[in-house]
Amino acid sequence: MRQRMHYMERLLAHYTGKSTLDAETLKTLAESVEKGRAGPEPCRTGAGAHVSTEPEVGLEAEVQSQSSDSFKVDEITVQPLENNITHYSGEFSHWNFSMRIKQWIEQCVNVGLLGLFLWGEILLTIAQDAPDGPKTQFKEYYRPEELQSSNAVASLSSLPPRYVADFLVHAFFNHAETSYFYVERHWLKEKLDLVYENPASLTRRDVGTVCMILIIFAIGTQYAYLDSRDERGGPPSAAADSSPFSEDTIGIMFYQQACRLVPDVITISSLESVQACLLIGLYTLPLDASGLSYVYLNLAVKLAIQNGMHRKYPGDAIDPVIRETRNRVWWTAYTTEKRIGIFHGRPVSIAASDVDAELPTDRTDIWPASAPPNTAHMLATLQLNNALSRIAYQISLFKTYEKHEIPEGMAKLVEMKAQLHNWWNSLPESTFCKDPTSGPEVFRPTMHLRLEYCLVRMFAGRPFIFPRDSARSTASSSGSPADSAPPPRTSSSTGKTHPRSVLVADCVDAALCVVETCRLLRNSVGLARASYTEFSSCRAALLVIITQCLQKKTDRLRDALREGMAMLKEMSAGGESAKSEMSLIEAFERAISRLDTADDSSSAKESDYARFKKWEMLWKTDTPGAHDVRSDRGLDAALPIPPYPMVFGRGNQGQGGHVAPGAGRQGTASLPPTMPFFGLDGSLSPMPPALDEFSAMFENGYVPGFEGLGGGVNGNWMGL
């Protein structure tokens, strides 16, 4: 005990600056501490002073917690550190609660008092005569840097020559970045100069930068062939090369070197760490979108959250360029990860309500060199993905709908689709060139925006594209899937298009638009085999077209399927995951071809002429006296036959062919004696009733009777 008292006196003498600690000095210090503690508490007199104060303290805390002022302290913490590292802590976190206690202590302690407090394992020291009041100093610890490797920058030995590095960086910015933002080009150039000219200046905290450089080189190898137009004398084509691409080996080497740095990248958790993981996710996107890439994208989002990039920065201590870079990198990581999650059935990693980061701004004055291009395309892409999120959420509600709620849910989807169309039509043509066929040149960011727009449209209608009756009999139907089993129509719904048909029709139209857009890319700047947007949109479009080929045969669908298959095969070169998806679609296409071959062979067995001759034989069999082709009557006899041979076509009311009542059997009429029928110079008997049995032989059907049937197109028989 005496030894402890001795140590305590030494500590007090050190922190109070008092050389002597007699009873009077200690009494003065103790009274000062008691007065400081009693300051914030309410004064109590009388009998109430002898009552326990715990209920009053709890009641006061409850009253203060219910007031609006008590929540002003619970603000987020975004504290910039060095090397683009930011400490973030959200509302009501352990850290924020600790800082509230720290602030309370600083308010309670007098300026002239110096004390020693032990709180947990943190040593708190109150400084004397501070210019702005007492401050609590403690050992700050934000990143476990002691876990980093000592040779984090050893991967610099695998860097290529500078001219190769410049070429790969050019390929990255020219083909891979498109409508998103991954890194500022001028900043990257400065870092490359540092790495190649003064690598000794790099420290362990630069591991994120080194990882970024390596993975950018790897991505550049994926798009390098697109710059081979001059050598080939035409549009670059992935199919012209051997598979796998020879440069893929170099890209894998860069990727593996970057992955060796990932543990240190995560440990330091800087802005460059977020960018590095985001770029690794971009590199692996065409290789394993739903697996490895999704994990890296999710990791980038988590590191960004650790740095508070998902929140609006409340202060002004961050450089404007870094602040804008943080916002752009966040929205790229957040949007890409969410889009991959929706398309591949992954849950939401962060709620939209938890995100209030500032959107990218087109400020050219803050950048040291030229501002990042395509800001307008990036903002439009973010709006598209917001629409995708809303549509995906609306579709997910169908799992919880009762049967009577489904029509209302489909109506909401149709409304969302209409809003999406209106938004697209409102985009300025001068900036986005929504009709690329009329533009002077094809711009890849514009094409990607169009592809993503079509992807959202296909996603909205895809769940309803399957016919309600999945039997093979629907394959011969020429209508849309929604028409295979139409809902019962009432007088109020007559004439209105069913929401299911609207969604499916727009989905099919978007799929055909994707094939057209990919064709434009292939014939101009070239299809990018590593572009997830181009490959996934073409793949999704082909799946939609295949479902339509199972139900109807049109040259437009078959041509789109054939052309889309060729382009998808071209983009799948060099990637095993893409080849796997391609093989599945090829299997579907072969199955459809076999079905078509079977249908064609069955049709070939009985040609149109053979069917006509069969009909002729049935006519002769069922018509009395039909064996006597020529009649004793002349051609001037009136023939009770219909004005148009409607047995070959479906009737069309309101387009001519009106028959007056009482004109013969089922609306028959007499022809002038100078009008021969089928070129016969004899007479024909009236239509036999047995013809009704043969109407199924004709694709357009047969309607018994001739009342009000004009037939064909514009009232002409069989459209002639």
XYZ file of C-alpha atoms in Angstrom, residues 247 271 332 368 405 542 610 615 711:
9
model
C -1.694 -12.148 -74.509
C -8.860 4.861 -51.452
C -18.840 2.784 -59.893
C -4.942 19.192 -62.538
C -52.839 -8.603 -56.348
C -30.269 -14.557 -77.540
C -50.650 -31.914 -102.784
C -58.986 -30.991 -101.158
C -61.103 -12.009 -96.829
